[in-house]
């Protein structure tokens, strides 16, 4: 336990030290509407913060297909517990996250791979604190042949485009790689050592994460003063249920700040447990259905449905655009699919899975 406390203190100090740089913005990161299904992208402190031993999550988002070439994003993450039986009231979580994003006619793409580790400590019967660190690399790329420059347009009144004209401009490079580092803290209330997410009563979760804390160089022109700005994520969610009801209400909120750009998303999911897992025969498999909506300020309304069956959870959401862009998008934003696997079957432990809005 002393070893674990020292590790948690070290991680916390690292988190505070690396948060010093300023927060100017030169690029904004990808985002998923089902943010609770992207725990390692959301907060490194969520590494290993789940009921079970092994978790794998994947997702795909297709956005703005009604306007032009769509923005397509794919991610895959996996995390697990280690040393859970070695330390009293504490354990470690380790994980891997990979995502790929391609956007627009220029095929601007981002690929990133990160390893993460989090220390978890149960404090009393109800509180669970975790501190996580994440590190890896990212690559940014662009299709230079798809670019057009002002010098390629006829300067006369016709404005004729001549692809063979001298460019007069050029990129220093069409791809570059950078190191990346993140840190986060996550607190759970209503969880115990034996049941990380209990099926009844009130639960609450809140966390803060700092991404791109080193603000790595980020420029196709190889400019030393251009960097990827730090991103701050604050998120919270809760779950309410009674002992005699299979219905759970799960509100959640997230705020993302990256330089001058920000995003706030909030809403509620309703989860109904269709049937419980058989405790003895295993013939009856636990299942639950969830539906709800979230609102992204000044941008979109998101409708979501999710089905959980034993170890598998499948989520589908759609962003209905309500911003000024709706005049050309006809309100069509993007569709998103997520798939989660947890082993062993989490229904077996408490009769209820952790729910759609919990990491």
mmCIF file of C-alpha atoms in Angstrom:
data_model
loop_
_atom_site.group_PDB
_atom_site.id
_atom_site.type_symbol
_atom_site.label_atom_id
_atom_site.label_comp_id
_atom_site.label_asym_id
_atom_site.label_seq_id
_atom_site.Cartn_x
_atom_site.Cartn_y
_atom_site.Cartn_z
ATOM 1 C CA UNK A 1 0.000 0.000 0.000
ATOM 2 C CA UNK A 2 2.891 2.363 0.806
ATOM 3 C CA UNK A 3 4.348 1.703 -2.642
ATOM 4 C CA UNK A 4 1.018 2.551 -4.238
ATOM 5 C CA UNK A 5 0.669 5.794 -2.252
ATOM 6 C CA UNK A 6 4.154 6.896 -3.345
ATOM 7 C CA UNK A 7 3.256 6.139 -6.967
ATOM 8 C CA UNK A 8 0.006 8.138 -6.708
ATOM 9 C CA UNK A 9 1.849 11.117 -5.189
ATOM 10 C CA UNK A 10 4.479 11.007 -7.956
ATOM 11 C CA UNK A 11 1.800 10.918 -10.665
ATOM 12 C CA UNK A 12 -0.074 13.826 -9.079
ATOM 13 C CA UNK A 13 3.089 15.960 -8.861
ATOM 14 C CA UNK A 14 3.856 15.218 -12.523
ATOM 15 C CA UNK A 15 0.333 16.274 -13.458
ATOM 16 C CA UNK A 16 0.720 19.628 -11.687
ATOM 17 C CA UNK A 17 4.191 20.324 -13.092
ATOM 18 C CA UNK A 18 3.328 19.684 -16.719
ATOM 19 C CA UNK A 19 0.249 21.930 -16.629
ATOM 20 C CA UNK A 20 2.343 25.101 -16.689
ATOM 21 C CA UNK A 21 2.467 25.997 -20.458
ATOM 22 C CA UNK A 22 0.061 28.548 -21.951
ATOM 23 C CA UNK A 23 -3.064 27.552 -23.881
ATOM 24 C CA UNK A 24 -2.976 29.197 -27.316
ATOM 25 C CA UNK A 25 -4.675 27.210 -30.099
ATOM 26 C CA UNK A 26 -3.379 26.202 -33.480
ATOM 27 C CA UNK A 27 -5.357 22.991 -33.972
ATOM 28 C CA UNK A 28 -8.396 21.351 -32.447
ATOM 29 C CA UNK A 29 -8.647 17.658 -31.660
ATOM 30 C CA UNK A 30 -11.178 15.076 -32.725
ATOM 31 C CA UNK A 31 -14.243 14.518 -30.574
ATOM 32 C CA UNK A 32 -16.818 11.774 -30.135
ATOM 33 C CA UNK A 33 -20.408 12.430 -29.096
ATOM 34 C CA UNK A 34 -20.447 9.210 -27.049
ATOM 35 C CA UNK A 35 -17.591 10.514 -24.926
ATOM 36 C CA UNK A 36 -18.294 7.996 -22.140
ATOM 37 C CA UNK A 37 -17.356 5.239 -24.611
ATOM 38 C CA UNK A 38 -13.893 6.729 -25.245
ATOM 39 C CA UNK A 39 -12.406 6.588 -21.731
ATOM 40 C CA UNK A 40 -8.729 6.591 -22.679
ATOM 41 C CA UNK A 41 -9.197 9.428 -25.177
ATOM 42 C CA UNK A 42 -11.103 11.360 -22.526
ATOM 43 C CA UNK A 43 -8.959 10.976 -19.420
ATOM 44 C CA UNK A 44 -5.817 8.904 -18.715
ATOM 45 C CA UNK A 45 -7.138 8.558 -15.157
ATOM 46 C CA UNK A 46 -9.864 6.322 -16.588
ATOM 47 C CA UNK A 47 -7.336 3.645 -17.533
ATOM 48 C CA UNK A 48 -8.503 0.551 -15.687
ATOM 49 C CA UNK A 49 -11.528 2.337 -14.148
ATOM 50 C CA UNK A 50 -14.153 -0.264 -14.959
ATOM 51 C CA UNK A 51 -15.794 -3.366 -13.528
ATOM 52 C CA UNK A 52 -13.929 -6.384 -14.843
ATOM 53 C CA UNK A 53 -10.372 -7.361 -15.765
ATOM 54 C CA UNK A 54 -10.094 -6.488 -19.469
ATOM 55 C CA UNK A 55 -11.855 -3.868 -21.596
ATOM 56 C CA UNK A 56 -11.689 -3.180 -25.332
ATOM 57 C CA UNK A 57 -13.535 -0.341 -27.088
ATOM 58 C CA UNK A 58 -13.706 0.704 -30.725
ATOM 59 C CA UNK A 59 -15.630 3.424 -32.520
ATOM 60 C CA UNK A 60 -16.223 5.097 -35.872
ATOM 61 C CA UNK A 61 -17.595 8.555 -36.688
ATOM 62 C CA UNK A 62 -18.651 9.818 -40.129
ATOM 63 C CA UNK A 63 -19.360 13.571 -40.232
ATOM 64 C CA UNK A 64 -20.448 16.194 -42.798
ATOM 65 C CA UNK A 65 -21.032 13.686 -45.609
ATOM 66 C CA UNK A 66 -23.962 15.826 -46.859
ATOM 67 C CA UNK A 67 -21.677 18.828 -47.543
ATOM 68 C CA UNK A 68 -18.405 17.559 -49.017
ATOM 69 C CA UNK A 69 -15.866 14.837 -48.440
ATOM 70 C CA UNK A 70 -16.736 13.467 -45.000
ATOM 71 C CA UNK A 71 -14.666 13.664 -41.843
ATOM 72 C CA UNK A 72 -13.991 10.069 -40.822
ATOM 73 C CA UNK A 73 -12.566 9.063 -37.457
ATOM 74 C CA UNK A 74 -11.717 5.618 -36.093
ATOM 75 C CA UNK A 75 -10.371 4.673 -32.676
ATOM 76 C CA UNK A 76 -9.429 1.525 -30.804
ATOM 77 C CA UNK A 77 -8.474 1.210 -27.146
ATOM 78 C CA UNK A 78 -7.837 -1.554 -24.658
ATOM 79 C CA UNK A 79 -7.015 -1.499 -20.962
ATOM 80 C CA UNK A 80 -6.684 -3.960 -18.109
ATOM 81 C CA UNK A 81 -5.977 -4.302 -14.401
ATOM 82 C CA UNK A 82 -2.655 -5.460 -13.000
ATOM 83 C CA UNK A 83 -1.461 -6.117 -9.439
ATOM 84 C CA UNK A 84 -5.084 -6.150 -8.246
ATOM 85 C CA UNK A 85 -4.438 -9.162 -6.016
ATOM 86 C CA UNK A 86 -1.025 -7.954 -4.866
ATOM 87 C CA UNK A 87 -1.915 -4.644 -3.209
ATOM 88 C CA UNK A 88 -4.499 -3.997 -0.552
ATOM 89 C CA UNK A 89 -7.205 -1.495 -1.640
ATOM 90 C CA UNK A 90 -5.280 -0.443 -4.745
ATOM 91 C CA UNK A 91 -4.224 -1.581 -8.202
ATOM 92 C CA UNK A 92 -2.786 -0.359 -11.511
ATOM 93 C CA UNK A 93 -4.486 0.028 -14.874
ATOM 94 C CA UNK A 94 -2.551 -0.077 -18.155
ATOM 95 C CA UNK A 95 -3.863 0.624 -21.631
ATOM 96 C CA UNK A 96 -3.263 1.401 -25.298
ATOM 97 C CA UNK A 97 -5.170 3.833 -27.526
ATOM 98 C CA UNK A 98 -4.935 4.304 -31.306
ATOM 99 C CA UNK A 99 -6.977 6.636 -33.494
ATOM 100 C CA UNK A 100 -6.978 7.759 -37.109
ATOM 101 C CA UNK A 101 -8.768 10.789 -38.537
ATOM 102 C CA UNK A 102 -9.119 11.870 -42.198
ATOM 103 C CA UNK A 103 -10.848 15.099 -43.196
ATOM 104 C CA UNK A 104 -11.795 16.991 -46.347
ATOM 105 C CA UNK A 105 -10.629 17.083 -49.951
ATOM 106 C CA UNK A 106 -7.021 17.592 -48.887
ATOM 107 C CA UNK A 107 -7.150 14.294 -46.968
ATOM 108 C CA UNK A 108 -5.758 15.995 -43.890
ATOM 109 C CA UNK A 109 -5.167 13.145 -41.495
ATOM 110 C CA UNK A 110 -4.032 12.464 -37.970
ATOM 111 C CA UNK A 111 -2.800 9.167 -36.582
ATOM 112 C CA UNK A 112 -1.982 8.774 -32.915
ATOM 113 C CA UNK A 113 -0.899 5.927 -30.621
ATOM 114 C CA UNK A 114 -0.541 6.262 -26.852
ATOM 115 C CA UNK A 115 0.239 4.075 -23.864
ATOM 116 C CA UNK A 116 -1.332 4.922 -20.513
ATOM 117 C CA UNK A 117 -1.020 3.881 -16.886
ATOM 118 C CA UNK A 118 -3.189 4.823 -13.909
ATOM 119 C CA UNK A 119 -2.917 4.184 -10.196
ATOM 120 C CA UNK A 120 -6.171 3.420 -8.361
ATOM 121 C CA UNK A 121 -6.840 3.675 -4.617
ATOM 122 C CA UNK A 122 -10.068 2.860 -2.737
ATOM 123 C CA UNK A 123 -10.519 5.325 0.115
ATOM 124 C CA UNK A 124 -13.080 3.928 2.523
ATOM 125 C CA UNK A 125 -16.188 2.149 1.307
ATOM 126 C CA UNK A 126 -17.462 4.748 -1.163
ATOM 127 C CA UNK A 127 -14.590 6.676 -2.723
ATOM 128 C CA UNK A 128 -12.241 5.608 -5.490
ATOM 129 C CA UNK A 129 -9.458 7.899 -6.792
ATOM 130 C CA UNK A 130 -7.247 7.337 -9.819
ATOM 131 C CA UNK A 131 -4.400 9.325 -11.356
ATOM 132 C CA UNK A 132 -3.203 8.527 -14.860
ATOM 133 C CA UNK A 133 -0.395 9.409 -17.253
ATOM 134 C CA UNK A 134 -0.346 8.885 -21.019
ATOM 135 C CA UNK A 135 2.385 9.176 -23.617
ATOM 136 C CA UNK A 136 2.963 8.357 -27.253
ATOM 137 C CA UNK A 137 3.238 9.951 -30.676
ATOM 138 C CA UNK A 138 1.098 11.531 -33.354
ATOM 139 C CA UNK A 139 1.492 12.040 -37.093
ATOM 140 C CA UNK A 140 -0.161 14.784 -39.133
ATOM 141 C CA UNK A 141 -0.343 14.533 -42.918
ATOM 142 C CA UNK A 142 -1.891 16.248 -45.931
ATOM 143 C CA UNK A 143 -2.233 15.572 -49.669
ATOM 144 C CA UNK A 144 -0.250 18.420 -51.223
ATOM 145 C CA UNK A 145 -1.515 17.623 -54.722
ATOM 146 C CA UNK A 146 -5.052 18.507 -53.632
ATOM 147 C CA UNK A 147 -4.082 22.046 -52.583
ATOM 148 C CA UNK A 148 -4.808 25.113 -54.702
ATOM 149 C CA UNK A 149 -3.047 28.458 -54.301
ATOM 150 C CA UNK A 150 -4.002 32.024 -55.115
ATOM 151 C CA UNK A 151 -1.181 32.222 -57.669
ATOM 152 C CA UNK A 152 -2.927 29.529 -59.741
ATOM 153 C CA UNK A 153 -5.897 31.774 -60.467
ATOM 154 C CA UNK A 154 -5.838 34.212 -63.379
ATOM 155 C CA UNK A 155 -5.430 37.712 -62.029
ATOM 156 C CA UNK A 156 -7.788 39.082 -64.665
ATOM 157 C CA UNK A 157 -11.511 39.521 -64.114
ATOM 158 C CA UNK A 158 -12.221 35.957 -65.276
ATOM 159 C CA UNK A 159 -10.494 34.374 -62.293
ATOM 160 C CA UNK A 160 -9.662 31.335 -64.437
ATOM 161 C CA UNK A 161 -7.997 28.500 -62.530
ATOM 162 C CA UNK A 162 -4.806 27.203 -64.131
ATOM 163 C CA UNK A 163 -3.465 24.090 -62.361
ATOM 164 C CA UNK A 164 -0.222 24.317 -64.374
ATOM 165 C CA UNK A 165 0.589 27.829 -63.200
ATOM 166 C CA UNK A 166 3.586 28.409 -60.967
ATOM 167 C CA UNK A 167 2.560 27.880 -57.363
ATOM 168 C CA UNK A 168 4.651 30.578 -55.808
ATOM 169 C CA UNK A 169 4.129 28.771 -52.509
ATOM 170 C CA UNK A 170 5.002 25.371 -51.171
ATOM 171 C CA UNK A 171 4.788 23.326 -48.009
ATOM 172 C CA UNK A 172 7.983 22.436 -46.183
ATOM 173 C CA UNK A 173 6.620 18.928 -45.728
ATOM 174 C CA UNK A 174 3.437 16.950 -46.235
ATOM 175 C CA UNK A 175 3.676 15.006 -42.971
ATOM 176 C CA UNK A 176 5.354 15.316 -39.606
ATOM 177 C CA UNK A 177 5.530 13.329 -36.367
ATOM 178 C CA UNK A 178 5.478 14.631 -32.813
ATOM 179 C CA UNK A 179 5.645 13.266 -29.277
ATOM 180 C CA UNK A 180 2.633 13.738 -27.037
ATOM 181 C CA UNK A 181 1.886 13.555 -23.323
ATOM 182 C CA UNK A 182 -1.283 13.743 -21.197
ATOM 183 C CA UNK A 183 -2.348 13.379 -17.569
ATOM 184 C CA UNK A 184 -5.614 13.129 -15.687
ATOM 185 C CA UNK A 185 -7.361 12.611 -12.355
ATOM 186 C CA UNK A 186 -10.635 10.729 -11.863
ATOM 187 C CA UNK A 187 -12.818 10.438 -8.751
ATOM 188 C CA UNK A 188 -15.668 7.992 -8.215
ATOM 189 C CA UNK A 189 -18.188 8.159 -5.389
ATOM 190 C CA UNK A 190 -20.404 5.186 -4.578
ATOM 191 C CA UNK A 191 -17.862 2.535 -5.533
ATOM 192 C CA UNK A 192 -16.179 -0.058 -3.354
ATOM 193 C CA UNK A 193 -13.253 -2.427 -3.782
ATOM 194 C CA UNK A 194 -15.473 -5.390 -4.600
ATOM 195 C CA UNK A 195 -17.971 -3.608 -6.839
ATOM 196 C CA UNK A 196 -16.493 -0.725 -8.806
ATOM 197 C CA UNK A 197 -19.953 0.211 -10.060
ATOM 198 C CA UNK A 198 -22.837 -0.916 -7.873
ATOM 199 C CA UNK A 199 -26.229 -1.476 -9.443
ATOM 200 C CA UNK A 200 -28.454 0.528 -7.081
ATOM 201 C CA UNK A 201 -28.361 3.902 -5.351
ATOM 202 C CA UNK A 202 -26.475 7.043 -6.313
ATOM 203 C CA UNK A 203 -23.113 7.149 -8.038
ATOM 204 C CA UNK A 204 -21.048 10.138 -9.092
ATOM 205 C CA UNK A 205 -17.922 10.492 -11.194
ATOM 206 C CA UNK A 206 -15.823 13.560 -12.026
ATOM 207 C CA UNK A 207 -12.478 14.080 -13.684
ATOM 208 C CA UNK A 208 -10.045 16.574 -15.168
ATOM 209 C CA UNK A 209 -7.502 15.814 -17.881
ATOM 210 C CA UNK A 210 -4.707 17.778 -19.539
ATOM 211 C CA UNK A 211 -3.774 16.758 -23.086
ATOM 212 C CA UNK A 212 -0.772 17.881 -25.212
ATOM 213 C CA UNK A 213 0.884 19.212 -22.070
ATOM 214 C CA UNK A 214 4.239 19.614 -23.801
ATOM 215 C CA UNK A 215 2.604 21.577 -26.658
ATOM 216 C CA UNK A 216 4.648 19.832 -29.371
ATOM 217 C CA UNK A 217 5.715 21.588 -32.588
ATOM 218 C CA UNK A 218 2.846 21.380 -35.068
ATOM 219 C CA UNK A 219 3.388 22.902 -38.511
ATOM 220 C CA UNK A 220 3.614 21.865 -42.158
ATOM 221 C CA UNK A 221 5.960 24.838 -42.673
ATOM 222 C CA UNK A 222 8.418 23.664 -40.013
ATOM 223 C CA UNK A 223 7.891 26.855 -38.007
ATOM 224 C CA UNK A 224 9.348 26.617 -34.474
ATOM 225 C CA UNK A 225 6.693 28.895 -32.936
ATOM 226 C CA UNK A 226 3.734 26.830 -34.190
ATOM 227 C CA UNK A 227 2.573 24.258 -31.644
ATOM 228 C CA UNK A 228 -0.314 21.993 -30.751
ATOM 229 C CA UNK A 229 -1.981 23.694 -27.834
ATOM 230 C CA UNK A 230 -2.877 22.141 -24.552
ATOM 231 C CA UNK A 231 -6.403 20.801 -24.215
ATOM 232 C CA UNK A 232 -8.265 20.782 -20.901
ATOM 233 C CA UNK A 233 -11.181 18.405 -20.371
ATOM 234 C CA UNK A 234 -13.497 18.574 -17.351
ATOM 235 C CA UNK A 235 -16.242 15.979 -17.152
ATOM 236 C CA UNK A 236 -18.804 14.665 -14.672
ATOM 237 C CA UNK A 237 -21.645 12.180 -14.655
ATOM 238 C CA UNK A 238 -23.953 10.508 -12.173
ATOM 239 C CA UNK A 239 -26.413 7.648 -11.902
ATOM 240 C CA UNK A 240 -29.646 7.499 -9.910
ATOM 241 C CA UNK A 241 -31.725 4.394 -9.237
ATOM 242 C CA UNK A 242 -33.831 2.807 -6.506
ATOM 243 C CA UNK A 243 -33.751 -0.660 -5.011
ATOM 244 C CA UNK A 244 -37.095 -1.629 -6.550
ATOM 245 C CA UNK A 245 -36.571 -0.251 -10.038
ATOM 246 C CA UNK A 246 -34.748 -1.459 -13.133
ATOM 247 C CA UNK A 247 -34.618 2.102 -14.476
ATOM 248 C CA UNK A 248 -31.549 4.303 -14.066
ATOM 249 C CA UNK A 249 -31.216 8.007 -14.891
ATOM 250 C CA UNK A 250 -27.703 8.977 -15.968
ATOM 251 C CA UNK A 251 -26.983 12.679 -16.612
ATOM 252 C CA UNK A 252 -23.537 13.703 -17.859
ATOM 253 C CA UNK A 253 -21.620 16.805 -18.898
ATOM 254 C CA UNK A 254 -18.255 17.538 -20.496
ATOM 255 C CA UNK A 255 -16.422 20.793 -21.217
ATOM 256 C CA UNK A 256 -13.388 20.962 -23.505
ATOM 257 C CA UNK A 257 -11.150 24.024 -23.763
ATOM 258 C CA UNK A 258 -8.331 24.237 -26.302
ATOM 259 C CA UNK A 259 -7.041 27.760 -26.689
ATOM 260 C CA UNK A 260 -9.821 30.101 -27.848
ATOM 261 C CA UNK A 261 -12.060 27.215 -28.907
ATOM 262 C CA UNK A 262 -14.347 25.422 -26.498
ATOM 263 C CA UNK A 263 -17.020 22.754 -26.533
ATOM 264 C CA UNK A 264 -19.688 21.945 -23.956
ATOM 265 C CA UNK A 265 -21.912 18.895 -24.207
ATOM 266 C CA UNK A 266 -24.538 17.759 -21.697
ATOM 267 C CA UNK A 267 -27.533 15.459 -21.568
ATOM 268 C CA UNK A 268 -29.126 12.390 -20.017
ATOM 269 C CA UNK A 269 -29.415 8.695 -20.766
ATOM 270 C CA UNK A 270 -32.210 6.458 -19.461
ATOM 271 C CA UNK A 271 -31.163 2.854 -18.902
ATOM 272 C CA UNK A 272 -33.562 -0.022 -18.378
ATOM 273 C CA UNK A 273 -32.292 -3.417 -17.319
ATOM 274 C CA UNK A 274 -34.186 -5.944 -19.428
ATOM 275 C CA UNK A 275 -33.085 -9.012 -17.486
ATOM 276 C CA UNK A 276 -30.569 -10.033 -14.876
ATOM 277 C CA UNK A 277 -27.778 -12.508 -15.285
ATOM 278 C CA UNK A 278 -28.399 -15.947 -13.775
ATOM 279 C CA UNK A 279 -26.253 -16.278 -10.660
ATOM 280 C CA UNK A 280 -26.150 -20.068 -10.669
ATOM 281 C CA UNK A 281 -27.082 -21.734 -13.974
ATOM 282 C CA UNK A 282 -25.778 -19.116 -16.392
ATOM 283 C CA UNK A 283 -28.746 -19.806 -18.676
ATOM 284 C CA UNK A 284 -30.124 -16.275 -18.349
ATOM 285 C CA UNK A 285 -27.833 -13.551 -19.666
ATOM 286 C CA UNK A 286 -27.922 -10.004 -18.344
ATOM 287 C CA UNK A 287 -29.104 -7.309 -20.751
ATOM 288 C CA UNK A 288 -30.000 -3.608 -20.710
ATOM 289 C CA UNK A 289 -31.244 -0.972 -23.143
ATOM 290 C CA UNK A 290 -30.464 2.752 -22.980
ATOM 291 C CA UNK A 291 -31.614 5.783 -24.908
ATOM 292 C CA UNK A 292 -31.261 9.520 -24.493
ATOM 293 C CA UNK A 293 -30.061 12.796 -25.892
ATOM 294 C CA UNK A 294 -27.248 15.298 -25.478
ATOM 295 C CA UNK A 295 -26.837 18.886 -26.612
ATOM 296 C CA UNK A 296 -23.588 20.363 -27.866
ATOM 297 C CA UNK A 297 -23.840 24.110 -27.300
ATOM 298 C CA UNK A 298 -24.571 26.103 -30.477
ATOM 299 C CA UNK A 299 -23.795 23.084 -32.637
ATOM 300 C CA UNK A 300 -25.866 19.907 -32.472
ATOM 301 C CA UNK A 301 -28.429 17.731 -30.758
ATOM 302 C CA UNK A 302 -27.291 14.131 -30.368
ATOM 303 C CA UNK A 303 -29.674 11.175 -30.128
ATOM 304 C CA UNK A 304 -28.182 7.956 -28.748
ATOM 305 C CA UNK A 305 -29.290 4.357 -28.224
ATOM 306 C CA UNK A 306 -27.286 1.578 -26.621
ATOM 307 C CA UNK A 307 -27.771 -2.138 -26.075
ATOM 308 C CA UNK A 308 -25.819 -4.155 -23.504
ATOM 309 C CA UNK A 309 -25.817 -7.957 -23.560
ATOM 310 C CA UNK A 310 -23.476 -9.869 -21.256
ATOM 311 C CA UNK A 311 -19.952 -8.573 -22.014
ATOM 312 C CA UNK A 312 -20.897 -6.591 -25.132
ATOM 313 C CA UNK A 313 -22.253 -3.039 -25.442
ATOM 314 C CA UNK A 314 -23.172 -1.434 -28.782
ATOM 315 C CA UNK A 315 -23.933 2.272 -29.115
ATOM 316 C CA UNK A 316 -25.284 4.285 -32.049
ATOM 317 C CA UNK A 317 -25.704 8.056 -32.088
ATOM 318 C CA UNK A 318 -26.506 10.733 -34.645
ATOM 319 C CA UNK A 319 -25.598 14.430 -34.570
ATOM 320 C CA UNK A 320 -28.402 16.676 -35.838
ATOM 321 C CA UNK A 321 -26.737 19.926 -36.817
ATOM 322 C CA UNK A 322 -28.473 23.084 -35.529
ATOM 323 C CA UNK A 323 -25.712 25.646 -36.120
ATOM 324 C CA UNK A 324 -25.531 28.161 -38.980
ATOM 325 C CA UNK A 325 -24.127 25.340 -41.099
ATOM 326 C CA UNK A 326 -27.550 23.661 -41.158
ATOM 327 C CA UNK A 327 -28.554 25.766 -44.188
ATOM 328 C CA UNK A 328 -26.142 23.721 -46.310
ATOM 329 C CA UNK A 329 -26.099 20.505 -44.256
ATOM 330 C CA UNK A 330 -29.913 20.257 -44.009
ATOM 331 C CA UNK A 331 -29.389 19.475 -40.340
ATOM 332 C CA UNK A 332 -27.400 16.323 -41.081
ATOM 333 C CA UNK A 333 -24.271 16.162 -38.976
ATOM 334 C CA UNK A 334 -22.824 12.702 -38.538
ATOM 335 C CA UNK A 335 -23.374 9.154 -37.376
ATOM 336 C CA UNK A 336 -21.292 7.397 -34.762
ATOM 337 C CA UNK A 337 -20.907 3.723 -33.816
ATOM 338 C CA UNK A 338 -19.205 2.315 -30.715
ATOM 339 C CA UNK A 339 -18.565 -1.229 -29.533
ATOM 340 C CA UNK A 340 -17.338 -2.242 -26.073
ATOM 341 C CA UNK A 341 -16.247 -5.599 -24.654
ATOM 342 C CA UNK A 342 -15.580 -6.255 -20.953
ATOM 343 C CA UNK A 343 -14.321 -9.531 -19.498
ATOM 344 C CA UNK A 344 -15.532 -11.139 -17.328
ATOM 345 C CA UNK A 345 -19.222 -10.427 -17.924
ATOM 346 C CA UNK A 346 -19.905 -7.441 -15.598
ATOM 347 C CA UNK A 347 -23.542 -8.480 -15.103
ATOM 348 C CA UNK A 348 -22.280 -11.470 -13.117
ATOM 349 C CA UNK A 349 -20.836 -9.395 -10.323
ATOM 350 C CA UNK A 350 -23.551 -6.939 -9.340
ATOM 351 C CA UNK A 351 -26.511 -7.865 -11.514
ATOM 352 C CA UNK A 352 -26.038 -4.677 -13.513
ATOM 353 C CA UNK A 353 -23.472 -3.273 -15.874
ATOM 354 C CA UNK A 354 -21.830 0.050 -15.209
ATOM 355 C CA UNK A 355 -24.185 1.847 -17.579
ATOM 356 C CA UNK A 356 -23.664 3.904 -20.720
ATOM 357 C CA UNK A 357 -22.573 7.146 -19.064
ATOM 358 C CA UNK A 358 -19.873 5.635 -16.855
ATOM 359 C CA UNK A 359 -16.356 4.943 -18.025
#
